[in-house]
CSV table of C-alpha atoms in Angstrom, one decimal:
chain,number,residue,atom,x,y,z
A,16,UNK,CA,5.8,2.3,-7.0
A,17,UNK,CA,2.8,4.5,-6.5
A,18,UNK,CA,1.5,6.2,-10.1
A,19,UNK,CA,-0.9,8.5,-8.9
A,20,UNK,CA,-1.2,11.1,-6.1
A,21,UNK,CA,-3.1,9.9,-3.1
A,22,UNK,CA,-3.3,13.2,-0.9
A,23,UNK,CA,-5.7,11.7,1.8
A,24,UNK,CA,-2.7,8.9,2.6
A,25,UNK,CA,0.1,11.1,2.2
A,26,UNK,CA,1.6,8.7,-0.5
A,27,UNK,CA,2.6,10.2,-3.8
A,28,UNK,CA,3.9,9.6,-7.6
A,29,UNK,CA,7.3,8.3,-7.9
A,30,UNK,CA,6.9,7.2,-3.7
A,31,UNK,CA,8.4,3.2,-3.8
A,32,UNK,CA,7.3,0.5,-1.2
A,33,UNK,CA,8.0,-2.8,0.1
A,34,UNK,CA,4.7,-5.5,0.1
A,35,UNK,CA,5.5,-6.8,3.7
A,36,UNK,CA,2.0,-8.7,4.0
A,37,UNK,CA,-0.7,-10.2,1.3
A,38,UNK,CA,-3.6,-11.9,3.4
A,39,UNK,CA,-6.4,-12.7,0.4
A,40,UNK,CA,-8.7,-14.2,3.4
A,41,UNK,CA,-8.8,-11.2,4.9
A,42,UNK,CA,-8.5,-9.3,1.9
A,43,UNK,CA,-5.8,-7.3,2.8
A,44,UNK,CA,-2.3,-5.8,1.9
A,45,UNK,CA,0.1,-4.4,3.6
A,46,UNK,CA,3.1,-1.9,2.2
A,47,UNK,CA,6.0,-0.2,3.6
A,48,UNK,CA,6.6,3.2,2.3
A,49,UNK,CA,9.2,5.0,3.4
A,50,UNK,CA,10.7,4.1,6.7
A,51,UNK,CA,7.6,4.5,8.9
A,52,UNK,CA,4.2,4.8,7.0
A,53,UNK,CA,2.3,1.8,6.8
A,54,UNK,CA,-0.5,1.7,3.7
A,55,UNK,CA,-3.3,-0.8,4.1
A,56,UNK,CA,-4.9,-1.7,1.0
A,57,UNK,CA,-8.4,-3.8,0.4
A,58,UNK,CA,-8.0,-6.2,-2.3
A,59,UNK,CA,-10.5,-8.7,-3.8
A,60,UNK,CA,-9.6,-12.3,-4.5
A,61,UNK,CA,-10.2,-13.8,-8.2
């Protein structure tokens, strides 16, 4: 569930998703929100 407003991305409070990939090597992941809006996110390994 996204908490905050993200205008930029089009994603918004209370807007639910589905993690569909999680690739630490690449630092990458992936959510579903919606039925056609794909949300890449950069993430940083431990």
């Amino acid at each position: 569930m996204q908490v905050t407003n993200d205008h930029p991305r089009e994603i918004y409070n209370g807007d639910l998703g589905i993690v569909r990939r999680i690739d630490l090597k690449e630092g990458e992941l992936v959510v579903l929100v919606g039925q056609k809006k794909a949300l890449s996110i950069a993430v940083r390994g431990q």
